[in-house]
Short mmCIF file of C-alpha atoms in Angstrom, two decimals:
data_model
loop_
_atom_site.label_atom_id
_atom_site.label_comp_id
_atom_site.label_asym_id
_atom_site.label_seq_id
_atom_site.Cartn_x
_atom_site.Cartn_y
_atom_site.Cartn_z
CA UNK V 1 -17.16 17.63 14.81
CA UNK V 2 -19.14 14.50 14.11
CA UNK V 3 -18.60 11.12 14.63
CA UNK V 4 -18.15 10.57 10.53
CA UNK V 5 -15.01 13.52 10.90
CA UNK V 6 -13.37 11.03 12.70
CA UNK V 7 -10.45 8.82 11.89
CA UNK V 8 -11.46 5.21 11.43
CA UNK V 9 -9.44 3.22 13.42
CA UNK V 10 -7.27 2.07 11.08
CA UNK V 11 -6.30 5.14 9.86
CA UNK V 12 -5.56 6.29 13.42
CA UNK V 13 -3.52 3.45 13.89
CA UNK V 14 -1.43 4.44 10.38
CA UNK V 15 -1.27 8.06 12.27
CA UNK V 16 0.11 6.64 15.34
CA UNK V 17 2.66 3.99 13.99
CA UNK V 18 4.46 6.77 11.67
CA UNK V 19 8.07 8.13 12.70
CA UNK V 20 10.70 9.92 11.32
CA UNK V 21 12.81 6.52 10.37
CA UNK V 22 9.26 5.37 9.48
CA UNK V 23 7.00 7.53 7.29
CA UNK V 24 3.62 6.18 6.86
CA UNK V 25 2.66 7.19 3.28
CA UNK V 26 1.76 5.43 0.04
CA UNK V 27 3.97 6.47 -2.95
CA UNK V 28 3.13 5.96 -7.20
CA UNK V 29 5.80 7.44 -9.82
CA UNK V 30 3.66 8.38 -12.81
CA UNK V 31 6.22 8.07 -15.78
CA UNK V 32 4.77 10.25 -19.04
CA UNK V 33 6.12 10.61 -22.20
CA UNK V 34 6.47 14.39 -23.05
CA UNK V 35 4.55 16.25 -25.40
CA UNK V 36 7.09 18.82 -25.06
CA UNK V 37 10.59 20.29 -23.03
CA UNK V 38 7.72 22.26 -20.79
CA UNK V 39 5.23 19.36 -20.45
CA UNK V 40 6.69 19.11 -17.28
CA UNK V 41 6.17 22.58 -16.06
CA UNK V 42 3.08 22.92 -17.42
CA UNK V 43 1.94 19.36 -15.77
CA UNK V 44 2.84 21.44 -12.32
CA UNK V 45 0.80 24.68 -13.27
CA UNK V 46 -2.37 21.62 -14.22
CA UNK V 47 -2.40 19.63 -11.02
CA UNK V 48 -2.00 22.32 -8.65
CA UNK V 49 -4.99 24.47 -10.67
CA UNK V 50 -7.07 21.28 -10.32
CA UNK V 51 -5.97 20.04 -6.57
CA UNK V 52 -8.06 23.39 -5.42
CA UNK V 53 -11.21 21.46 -6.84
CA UNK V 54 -11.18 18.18 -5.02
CA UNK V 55 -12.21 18.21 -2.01
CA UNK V 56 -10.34 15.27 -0.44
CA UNK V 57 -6.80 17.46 -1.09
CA UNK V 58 -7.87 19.98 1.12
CA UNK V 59 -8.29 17.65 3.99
CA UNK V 60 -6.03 17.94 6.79
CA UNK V 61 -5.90 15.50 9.94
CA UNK V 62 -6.16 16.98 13.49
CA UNK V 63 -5.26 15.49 16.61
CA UNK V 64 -8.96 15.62 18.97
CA UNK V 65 -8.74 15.64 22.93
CA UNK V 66 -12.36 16.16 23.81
CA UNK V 67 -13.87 13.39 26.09
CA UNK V 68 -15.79 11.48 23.09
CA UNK V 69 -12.77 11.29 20.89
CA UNK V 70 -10.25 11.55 23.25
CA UNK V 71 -6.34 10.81 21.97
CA UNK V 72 -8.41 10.13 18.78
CA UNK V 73 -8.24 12.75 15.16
CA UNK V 74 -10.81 14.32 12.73
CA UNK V 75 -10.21 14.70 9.13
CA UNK V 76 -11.17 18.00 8.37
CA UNK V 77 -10.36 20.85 5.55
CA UNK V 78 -8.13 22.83 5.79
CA UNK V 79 -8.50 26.86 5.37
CA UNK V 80 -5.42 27.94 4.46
CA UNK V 81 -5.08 25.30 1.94
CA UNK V 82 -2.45 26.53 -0.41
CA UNK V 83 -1.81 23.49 -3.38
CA UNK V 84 1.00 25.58 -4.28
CA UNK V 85 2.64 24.19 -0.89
CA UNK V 86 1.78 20.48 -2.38
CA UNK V 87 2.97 20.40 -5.79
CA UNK V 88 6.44 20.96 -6.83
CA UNK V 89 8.48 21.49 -9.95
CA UNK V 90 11.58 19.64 -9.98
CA UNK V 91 15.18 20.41 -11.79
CA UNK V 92 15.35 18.10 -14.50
CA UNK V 93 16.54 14.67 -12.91
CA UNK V 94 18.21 12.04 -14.92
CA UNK V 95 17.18 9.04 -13.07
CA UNK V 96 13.27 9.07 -12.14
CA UNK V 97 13.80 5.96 -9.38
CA UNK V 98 16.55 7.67 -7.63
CA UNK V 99 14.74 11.05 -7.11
CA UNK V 100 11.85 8.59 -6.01
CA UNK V 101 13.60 6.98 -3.28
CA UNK V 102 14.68 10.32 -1.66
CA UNK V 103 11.13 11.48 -2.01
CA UNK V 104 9.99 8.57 -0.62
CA UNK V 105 12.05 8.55 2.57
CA UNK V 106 10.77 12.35 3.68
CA UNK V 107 7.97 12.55 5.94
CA UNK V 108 4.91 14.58 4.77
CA UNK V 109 3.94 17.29 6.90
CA UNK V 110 1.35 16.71 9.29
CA UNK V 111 -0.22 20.26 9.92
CA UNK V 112 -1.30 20.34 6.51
CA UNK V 113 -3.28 18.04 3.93
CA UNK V 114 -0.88 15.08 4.34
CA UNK V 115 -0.13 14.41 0.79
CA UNK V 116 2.49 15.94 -2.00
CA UNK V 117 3.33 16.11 -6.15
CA UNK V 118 6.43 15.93 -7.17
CA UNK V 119 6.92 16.83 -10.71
CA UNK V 120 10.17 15.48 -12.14
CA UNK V 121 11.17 16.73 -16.03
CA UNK V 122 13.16 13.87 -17.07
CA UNK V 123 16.76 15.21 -18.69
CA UNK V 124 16.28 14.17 -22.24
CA UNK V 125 12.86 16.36 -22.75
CA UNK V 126 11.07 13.59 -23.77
CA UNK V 127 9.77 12.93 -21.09
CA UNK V 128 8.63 13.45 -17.38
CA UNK V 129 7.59 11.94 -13.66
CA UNK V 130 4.99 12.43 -11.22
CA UNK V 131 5.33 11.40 -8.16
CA UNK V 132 2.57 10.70 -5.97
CA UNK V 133 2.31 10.61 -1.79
CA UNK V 134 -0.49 10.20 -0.08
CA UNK V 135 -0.42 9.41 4.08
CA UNK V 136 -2.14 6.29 4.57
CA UNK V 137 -4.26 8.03 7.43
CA UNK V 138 -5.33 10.34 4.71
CA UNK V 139 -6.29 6.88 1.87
CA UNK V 140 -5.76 3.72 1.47
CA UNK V 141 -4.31 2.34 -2.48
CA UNK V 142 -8.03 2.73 -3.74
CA UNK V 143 -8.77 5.79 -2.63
CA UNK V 144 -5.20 7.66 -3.18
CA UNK V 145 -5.99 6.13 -6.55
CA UNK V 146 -9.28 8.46 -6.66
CA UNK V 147 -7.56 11.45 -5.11
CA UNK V 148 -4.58 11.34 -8.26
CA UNK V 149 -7.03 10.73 -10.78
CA UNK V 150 -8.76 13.94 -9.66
CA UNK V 151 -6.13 15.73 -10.55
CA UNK V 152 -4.93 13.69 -14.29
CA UNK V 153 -7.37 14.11 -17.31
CA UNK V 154 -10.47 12.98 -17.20
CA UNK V 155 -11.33 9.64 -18.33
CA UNK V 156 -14.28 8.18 -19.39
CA UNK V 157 -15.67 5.75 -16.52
CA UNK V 158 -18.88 4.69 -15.55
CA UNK V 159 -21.32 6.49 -13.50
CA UNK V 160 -21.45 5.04 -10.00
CA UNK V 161 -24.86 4.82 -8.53
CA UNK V 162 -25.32 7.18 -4.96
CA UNK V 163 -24.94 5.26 -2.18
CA UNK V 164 -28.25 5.02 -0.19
CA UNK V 165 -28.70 6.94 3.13
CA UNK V 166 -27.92 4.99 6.29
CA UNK V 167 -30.88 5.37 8.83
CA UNK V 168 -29.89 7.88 12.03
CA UNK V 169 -28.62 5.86 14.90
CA UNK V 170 -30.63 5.59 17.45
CA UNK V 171 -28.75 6.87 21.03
CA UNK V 172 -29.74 4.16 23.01
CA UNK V 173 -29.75 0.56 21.09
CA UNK V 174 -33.06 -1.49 22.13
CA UNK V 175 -32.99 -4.97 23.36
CA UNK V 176 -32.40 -7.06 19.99
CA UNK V 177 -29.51 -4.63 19.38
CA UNK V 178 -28.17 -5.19 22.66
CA UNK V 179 -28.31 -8.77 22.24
CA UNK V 180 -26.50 -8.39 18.60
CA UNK V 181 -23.84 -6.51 20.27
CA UNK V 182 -23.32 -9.25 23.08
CA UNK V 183 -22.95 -11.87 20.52
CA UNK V 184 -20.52 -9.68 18.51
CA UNK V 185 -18.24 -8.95 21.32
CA UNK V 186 -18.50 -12.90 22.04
CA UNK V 187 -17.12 -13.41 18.74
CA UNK V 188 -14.47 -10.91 18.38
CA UNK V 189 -13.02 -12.05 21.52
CA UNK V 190 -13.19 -15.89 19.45
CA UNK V 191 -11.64 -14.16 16.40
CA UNK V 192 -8.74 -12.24 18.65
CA UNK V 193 -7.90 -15.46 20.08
CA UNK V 194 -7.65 -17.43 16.86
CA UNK V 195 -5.57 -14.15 15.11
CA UNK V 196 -3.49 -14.35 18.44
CA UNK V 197 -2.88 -18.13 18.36
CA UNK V 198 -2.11 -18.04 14.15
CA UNK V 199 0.87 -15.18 14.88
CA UNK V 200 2.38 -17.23 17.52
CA UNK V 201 2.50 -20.26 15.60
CA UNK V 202 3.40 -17.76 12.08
CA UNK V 203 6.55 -17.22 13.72
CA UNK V 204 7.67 -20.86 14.44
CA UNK V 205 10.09 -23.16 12.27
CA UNK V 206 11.42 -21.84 9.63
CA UNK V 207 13.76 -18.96 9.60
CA UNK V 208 13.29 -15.98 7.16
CA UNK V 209 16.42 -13.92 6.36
CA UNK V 210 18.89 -11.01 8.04
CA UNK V 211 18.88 -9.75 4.58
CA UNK V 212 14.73 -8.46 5.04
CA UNK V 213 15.52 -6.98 8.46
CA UNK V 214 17.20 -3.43 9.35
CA UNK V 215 17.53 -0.88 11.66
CA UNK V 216 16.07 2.03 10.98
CA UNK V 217 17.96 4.25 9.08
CA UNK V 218 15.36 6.43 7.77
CA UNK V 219 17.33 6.18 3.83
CA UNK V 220 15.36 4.60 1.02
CA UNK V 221 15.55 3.26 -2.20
CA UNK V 222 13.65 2.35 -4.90
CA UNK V 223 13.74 0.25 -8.07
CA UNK V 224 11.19 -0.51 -10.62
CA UNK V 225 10.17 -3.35 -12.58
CA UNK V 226 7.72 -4.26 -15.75
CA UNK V 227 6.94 -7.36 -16.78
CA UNK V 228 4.17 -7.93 -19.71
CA UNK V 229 1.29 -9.80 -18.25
CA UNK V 230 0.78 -11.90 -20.86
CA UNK V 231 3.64 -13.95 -19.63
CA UNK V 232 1.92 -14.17 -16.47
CA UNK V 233 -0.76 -15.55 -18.32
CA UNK V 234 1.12 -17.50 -19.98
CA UNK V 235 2.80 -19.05 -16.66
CA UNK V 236 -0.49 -19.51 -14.92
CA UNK V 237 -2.88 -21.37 -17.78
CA UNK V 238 -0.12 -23.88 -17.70
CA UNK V 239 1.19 -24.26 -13.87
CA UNK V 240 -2.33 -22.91 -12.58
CA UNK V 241 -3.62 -20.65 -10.25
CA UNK V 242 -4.46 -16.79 -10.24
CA UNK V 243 -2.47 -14.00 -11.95
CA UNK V 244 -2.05 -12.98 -7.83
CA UNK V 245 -0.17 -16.34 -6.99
CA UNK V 246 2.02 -15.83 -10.20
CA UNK V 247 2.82 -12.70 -9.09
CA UNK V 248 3.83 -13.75 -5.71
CA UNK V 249 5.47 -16.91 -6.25
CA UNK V 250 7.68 -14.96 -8.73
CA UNK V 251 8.69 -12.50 -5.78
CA UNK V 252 9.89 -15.78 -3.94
CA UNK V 253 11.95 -16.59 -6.58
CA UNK V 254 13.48 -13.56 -6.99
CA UNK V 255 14.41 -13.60 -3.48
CA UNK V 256 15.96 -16.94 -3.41
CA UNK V 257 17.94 -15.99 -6.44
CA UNK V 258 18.97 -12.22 -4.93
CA UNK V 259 19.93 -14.14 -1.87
CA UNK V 260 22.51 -16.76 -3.05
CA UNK V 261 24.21 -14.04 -5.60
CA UNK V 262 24.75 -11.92 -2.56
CA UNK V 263 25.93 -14.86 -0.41
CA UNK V 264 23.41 -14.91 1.97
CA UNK V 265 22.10 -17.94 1.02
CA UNK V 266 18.67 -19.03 0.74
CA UNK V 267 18.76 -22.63 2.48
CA UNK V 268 15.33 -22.84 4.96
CA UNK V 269 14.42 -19.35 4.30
CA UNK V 270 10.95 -19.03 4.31
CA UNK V 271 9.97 -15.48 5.07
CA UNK V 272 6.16 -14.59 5.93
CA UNK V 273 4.98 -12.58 3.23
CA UNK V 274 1.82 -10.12 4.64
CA UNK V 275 -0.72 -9.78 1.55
CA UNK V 276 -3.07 -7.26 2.33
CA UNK V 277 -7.10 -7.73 1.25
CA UNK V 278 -9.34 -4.78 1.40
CA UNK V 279 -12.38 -5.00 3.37
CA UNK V 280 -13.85 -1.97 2.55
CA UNK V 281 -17.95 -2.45 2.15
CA UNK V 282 -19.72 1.12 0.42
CA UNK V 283 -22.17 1.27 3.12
CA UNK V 284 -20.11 0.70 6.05
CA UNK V 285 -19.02 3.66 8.28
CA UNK V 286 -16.20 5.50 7.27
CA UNK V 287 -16.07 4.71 3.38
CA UNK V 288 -13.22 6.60 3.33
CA UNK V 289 -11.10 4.70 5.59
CA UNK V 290 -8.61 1.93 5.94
CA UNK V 291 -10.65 -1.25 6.01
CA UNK V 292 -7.83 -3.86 5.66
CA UNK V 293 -7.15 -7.66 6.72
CA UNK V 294 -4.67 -9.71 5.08
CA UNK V 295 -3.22 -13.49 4.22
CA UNK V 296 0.18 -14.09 5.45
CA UNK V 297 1.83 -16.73 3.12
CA UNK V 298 5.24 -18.28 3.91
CA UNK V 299 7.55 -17.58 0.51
CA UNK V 300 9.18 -20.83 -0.26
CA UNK V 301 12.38 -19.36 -1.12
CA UNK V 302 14.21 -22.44 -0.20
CA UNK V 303 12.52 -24.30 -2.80
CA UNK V 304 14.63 -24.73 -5.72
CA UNK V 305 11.94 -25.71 -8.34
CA UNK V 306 10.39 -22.77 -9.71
CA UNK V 307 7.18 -24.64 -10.21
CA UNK V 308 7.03 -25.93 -7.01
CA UNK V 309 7.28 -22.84 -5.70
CA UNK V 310 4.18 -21.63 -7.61
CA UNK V 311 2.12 -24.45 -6.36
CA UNK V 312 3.03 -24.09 -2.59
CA UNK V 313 2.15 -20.09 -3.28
CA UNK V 314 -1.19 -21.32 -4.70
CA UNK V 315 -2.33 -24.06 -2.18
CA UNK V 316 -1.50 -21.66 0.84
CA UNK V 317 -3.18 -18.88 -0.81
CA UNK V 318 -6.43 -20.99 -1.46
CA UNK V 319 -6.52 -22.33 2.16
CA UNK V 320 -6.31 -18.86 3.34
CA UNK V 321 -8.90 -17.88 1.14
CA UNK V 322 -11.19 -20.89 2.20
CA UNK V 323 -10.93 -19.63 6.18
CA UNK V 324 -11.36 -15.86 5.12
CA UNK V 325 -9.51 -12.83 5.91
CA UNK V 326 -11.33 -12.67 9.11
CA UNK V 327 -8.98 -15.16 10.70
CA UNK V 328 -5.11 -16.14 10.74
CA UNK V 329 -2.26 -13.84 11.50
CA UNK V 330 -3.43 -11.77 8.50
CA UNK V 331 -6.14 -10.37 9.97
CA UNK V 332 -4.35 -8.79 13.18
CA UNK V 333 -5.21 -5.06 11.59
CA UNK V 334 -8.97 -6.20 12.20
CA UNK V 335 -8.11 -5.66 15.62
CA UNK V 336 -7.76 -2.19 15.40
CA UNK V 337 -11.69 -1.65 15.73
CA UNK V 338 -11.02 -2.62 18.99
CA UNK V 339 -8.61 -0.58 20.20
CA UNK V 340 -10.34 3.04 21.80
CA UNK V 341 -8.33 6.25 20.24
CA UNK V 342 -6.01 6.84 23.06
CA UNK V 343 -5.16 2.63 23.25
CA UNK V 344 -3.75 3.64 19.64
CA UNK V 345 -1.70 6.84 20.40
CA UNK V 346 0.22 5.41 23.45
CA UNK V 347 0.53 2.03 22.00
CA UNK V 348 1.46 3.14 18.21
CA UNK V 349 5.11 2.88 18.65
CA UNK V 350 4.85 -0.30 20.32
CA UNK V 351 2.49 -1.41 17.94
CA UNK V 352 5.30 -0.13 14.85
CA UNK V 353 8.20 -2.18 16.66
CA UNK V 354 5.70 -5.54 16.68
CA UNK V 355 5.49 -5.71 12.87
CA UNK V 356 8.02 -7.79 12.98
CA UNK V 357 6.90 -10.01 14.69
CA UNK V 358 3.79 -10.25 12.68
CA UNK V 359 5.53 -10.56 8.98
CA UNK V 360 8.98 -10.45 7.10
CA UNK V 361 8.31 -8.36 3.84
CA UNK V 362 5.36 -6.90 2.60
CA UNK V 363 3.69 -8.18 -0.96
CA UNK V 364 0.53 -5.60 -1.50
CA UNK V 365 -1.25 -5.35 -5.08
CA UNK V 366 -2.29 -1.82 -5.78
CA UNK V 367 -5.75 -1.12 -8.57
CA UNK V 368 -5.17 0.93 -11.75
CA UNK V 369 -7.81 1.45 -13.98
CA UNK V 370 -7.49 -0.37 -17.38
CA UNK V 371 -7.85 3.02 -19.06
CA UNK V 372 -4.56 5.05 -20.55
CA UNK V 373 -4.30 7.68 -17.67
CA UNK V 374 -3.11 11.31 -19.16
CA UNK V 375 -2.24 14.63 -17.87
CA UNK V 376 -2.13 17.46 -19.84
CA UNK V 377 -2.89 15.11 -22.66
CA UNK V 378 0.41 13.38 -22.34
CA UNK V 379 -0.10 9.65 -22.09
CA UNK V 380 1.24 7.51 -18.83
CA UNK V 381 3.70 5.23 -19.85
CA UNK V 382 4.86 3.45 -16.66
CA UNK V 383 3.11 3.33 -12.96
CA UNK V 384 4.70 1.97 -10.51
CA UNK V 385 3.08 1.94 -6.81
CA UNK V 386 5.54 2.07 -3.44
CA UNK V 387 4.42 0.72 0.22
CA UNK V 388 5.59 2.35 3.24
CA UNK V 389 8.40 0.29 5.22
CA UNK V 390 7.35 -1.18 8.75
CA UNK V 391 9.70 -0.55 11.55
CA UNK V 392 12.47 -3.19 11.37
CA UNK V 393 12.06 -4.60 7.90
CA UNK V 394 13.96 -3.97 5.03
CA UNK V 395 12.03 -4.44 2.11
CA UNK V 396 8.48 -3.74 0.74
CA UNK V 397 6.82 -5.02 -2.82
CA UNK V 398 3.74 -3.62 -4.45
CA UNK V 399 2.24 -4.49 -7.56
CA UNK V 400 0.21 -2.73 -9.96
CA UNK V 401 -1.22 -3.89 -13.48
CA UNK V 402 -1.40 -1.28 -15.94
CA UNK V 403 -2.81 -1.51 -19.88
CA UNK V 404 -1.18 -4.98 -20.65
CA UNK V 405 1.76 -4.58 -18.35
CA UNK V 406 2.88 -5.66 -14.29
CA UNK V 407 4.70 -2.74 -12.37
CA UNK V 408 6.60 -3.99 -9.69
CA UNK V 409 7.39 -1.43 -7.68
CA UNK V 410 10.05 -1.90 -4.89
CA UNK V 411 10.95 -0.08 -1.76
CA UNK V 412 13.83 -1.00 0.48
CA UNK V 413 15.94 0.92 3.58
CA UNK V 414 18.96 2.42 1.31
CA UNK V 415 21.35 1.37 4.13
CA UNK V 416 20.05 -2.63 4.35
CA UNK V 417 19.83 -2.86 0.54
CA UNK V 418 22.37 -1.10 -0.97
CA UNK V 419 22.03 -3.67 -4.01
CA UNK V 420 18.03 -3.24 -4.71
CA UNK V 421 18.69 -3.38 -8.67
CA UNK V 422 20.38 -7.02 -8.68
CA UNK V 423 16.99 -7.59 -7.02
CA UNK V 424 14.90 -5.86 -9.26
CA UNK V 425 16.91 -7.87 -11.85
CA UNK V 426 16.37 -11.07 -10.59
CA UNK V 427 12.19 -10.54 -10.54
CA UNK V 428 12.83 -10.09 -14.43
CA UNK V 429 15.11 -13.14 -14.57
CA UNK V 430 12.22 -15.13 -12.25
CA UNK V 431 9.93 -14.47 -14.62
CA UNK V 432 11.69 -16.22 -17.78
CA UNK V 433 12.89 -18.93 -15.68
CA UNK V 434 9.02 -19.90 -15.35
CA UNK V 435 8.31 -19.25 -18.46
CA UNK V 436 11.29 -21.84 -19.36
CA UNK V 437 9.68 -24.40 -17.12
CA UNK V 438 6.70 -24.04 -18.47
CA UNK V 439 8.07 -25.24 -21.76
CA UNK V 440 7.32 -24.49 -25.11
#
C-alpha cells in the first residue's frame, strides 16, 4: 500500500456517509436507439468484453486498519474481478425511468468494484437503455464519465498531454516548508470559521418546504426531462446571465409551480439549493478523487415573476463566484481534508444526518462530451445523469447538456414524491413561461 492507494478524503467521506436508506452512487440512463431486437443483448456481451480492459473497473475499495491509515481505505484491484458480476441483461422493460428508479435505490456491493450496467431492451425493439452506477468513493461525475466511455465506442478526442512527474516528498519538510504549513493551518482554521459562520446564517429566515424533506424510506424514483438548449439561449441573451443560472432559475420555477398545484404552497419558500464546483487540479494528489466545493444559492421560489427569479439566481450566483468556492456554506466538503480517516468513519453517519442542515435540494451539472456517444455503433439518443439523495431530503436535480439538448435528470424518495412527473412537467412548462416573458 502507498499513500496514492489511498482514499482521498472526500471519497472516504462518500464511503462513510452511505447507508442502506442512503446509497452513495452516481447514476446516468444511456437511452440508444436500436440497430436491432438484439442490440440490446449484444450491447451486454460489448461492455462486459471491454470492462476487463479498463483498469479503473477492476478497482475495488478496502477498508485499511494499519496505524498510518488507520479507519481510512485503499482503492485497489480486484483479483477475482468477474465483469460478468457487473453487467446485466435485463427483460425487456417498457418504461426506461421506472426500471431506473428501482436501480437507483439498490446499494452497490461493496466487496467488489463498486459500480454496475444495467442493460435494459426497451419493449418495442427499437430501442434500448444503459444504465450506469458508479459509487462516488469509486468517481466523481468527470471521472464516472471516463470510466463509461471506456466501455462505449471509441470517439475521436484529443490527445491529452502526460501529466509531469511530481518530485518525491521529502520525509521530513525543512524550515520554509514548515513555515508554509504553519501559515496554511492559520488559514484553514480562518476558512473553517468563515464556512462555519456562512451555514449558520444559510439556515436563517426564510423557510424552505416539507415537500423537499423525508424520512428515509430507502424507495426512489426517477423522471427525466429534455429541453433544447437553444431556448436556454434564447432566455439568457435576452434576461442575461450564464446558460448555468438559466438552468437553475428554471428549477426554481418549477418548484414554485409543482408546489402550489399540489397545495403546498410556495409563499416564503426559499430553499438552499447546494451547487457543487469541482476543484479538481491535474497535478494535485489524488487526481482521481473527489475534489469538490460548492455555492449554495437560495431558490426564489416565492417569487412570482419568472424574470425576477432569473436575476436573483444570477446576482447570487456572481457574488458567490466573486468570494470563490473556498468560502460560504458551499465549501463545507473542503473540510474534509481535515478530518483524519477514523474522524470520517465514526462521524459519517452523523455527518449524513447534518446535510440538512447544510442545504434543501441538490442542483449539480454533470459534463458530456459534445460528441454523439455510441455503443455497438448504435447512436445515444438521450442521457440523463442522477445524484445520490442526502439523508433527510427528498429531492435531487442534475443536469447534463448533450449534442444541442439539456437532460434534466431527477431523483426523488418514491415515498415523499409520489408525484415526481407533475414536477418533471412543470420544468418543461418553466421553460416556455420564460421564453413567453422574454417576448417575441
Amino acid at each position: 500500500m502507498t499513500a496514492d492507494d489511498l482514499l482521498a478524503p472526500l471519497d472516504l467521506a462518500f464511503w462513510n456517509l452511505e447507508s442502506a436508506e442512503h446509497p452513495m452512487h452516481l447514476g446516468a440512463l444511456g437511452v440508444f436507439s436500436a440497430h436491432s431486437p438484439t442490440a440490446g443483448a449484444h450491447a451486454a456481451d460489448l461492455l462486459a468484453a471491454r470492462a476487463s480492459g479498463v483498469p479503473g473497473l477492476r478497482m475495488r475499495i478496502r477498508d485499511v486498519w494499519q496505524p498510518l491509515a488507520f479507519g481510512g481505505a485503499v482503492r485497489e484491484a480486484d483479483p477475482d474481478f468477474d465483469p460478468r458480476r457487473h453487467v446485466r441483461l435485463h427483460a425487456p422493460a417498457a418504461d426506461f425511468q421506472t426500471a431506473a428508479g428501482r436501480l437507483m435505490e439498490r446499494p452497490l456491493e461493496r466487496g467488489r468494484p463498486p459500480w454496475e450496467a444495467h442493460v435494459l431492451p426497451g419493449e418495442d425493439g427499437a430501442s434500448f437503455a444503459v444504465f450506469f452506477k458508479f459509487h462516488h468513493a469509486l468517481a466523481d461525475g468527470l471521472r464516472a464519465l471516463t470510466l463509461a466511455a471506456a466501455v462505449l465506442d471509441p470517439m475521436d478526442l484529443p490527445e491529452r498531454r502526460p501529466r509531469p512527474a511530481e518530485p518525491a516528498r521529502r520525509l521530513v519538510p525543512d524550515v520554509e516548508r514548515m513555515r508554509e504549513l504553519l501559515r496554511g493551518a492559520v488559514s484553514d482554521v480562518g476558512r473553517a470559521l468563515d464556512i462555519g459562520a456562512s451555514l449558520a446564517v444559510s439556515g436563517l429566515g426564510v423557510r424552505s418546504s416539507t415537500a423537499l424533506t423525508a424520512a428515509p424510506s430507502g424507495t426512489r424514483r426517477t423522471a427525466g426531462v429534455v429541453i433544447d438548449l437553444d431556448d436556454v439561449h434564447r432566455i439568457r441573451k435576452v434576461a442575461g446571465g450564464t446558460v448555468n443560472d438559466v438552468l437553475i432559475a428554471v428549477v426554481a420555477g418549477a418548484l414554485r409551480r409543482w408546489l402550489d398545484e399540489r397545495g403546498d404552497g410556495s409563499a416564503g419558500v426559499r430553499p438552499r439549493a447546494l451547487i457543487p464546483v469541482s476543484q479538481r487540479r491535474p497535478r494535485t494528489a489524488h487526481p482521481q478523487g473527489n475534489r469538490l466545493s460548492g455555492y449554495v444559492v437560495r431558490l426564489p421560489v416565492d417569487d412570482p415573476d419568472p424574470l425576477g427569479r432569473l436575476a436573483h439566481v444570477r446576482t447570487t450566483m456572481d457574488r458567490n463566484k466573486d468570494a470563490g468556492p473556498a468560502r460560504g456554506a458551499g465549501a463545507v466538503a473542503l473540510l474534509a481534508d481535515h478530518v483524519p480517516a477514523l474522524g470520517h468513519r465514526l462521524g459519517g453517519p452523523l455527518a449524513g444526518q447534518a446535510a440538512r442542515f447544510w442545504f434543501d435540494i441538490l442542483v449539480t451539472s454533470v459534463p458530456l462530451p459534445s460528441l454523439g456517444l455510441k455503443l455497438g455503433g448504435n447512436p445515444v439518443d438521450e442521457v440523463f445523469p442522477y445524484a445520490p439523495l442526502a439523508r433527510g431530503q427528498a429531492l435531487a436535480v442534475a443536469v447534463s447538456t448533450y449534442r444541442g439538448r439539456v437532460h434534466y435528470g431527477l431523483v426523488a424518495d418514491a415515498e415523499a414524491v409520489p408525484d415526481l412527473d407533475r414536477l418533471a412537467h412543470a420544468l418543461t412548462a418553466e421553460v416556455e413561461t420564460l421564453i413567453t416573458a422574454c417576448g417575441p
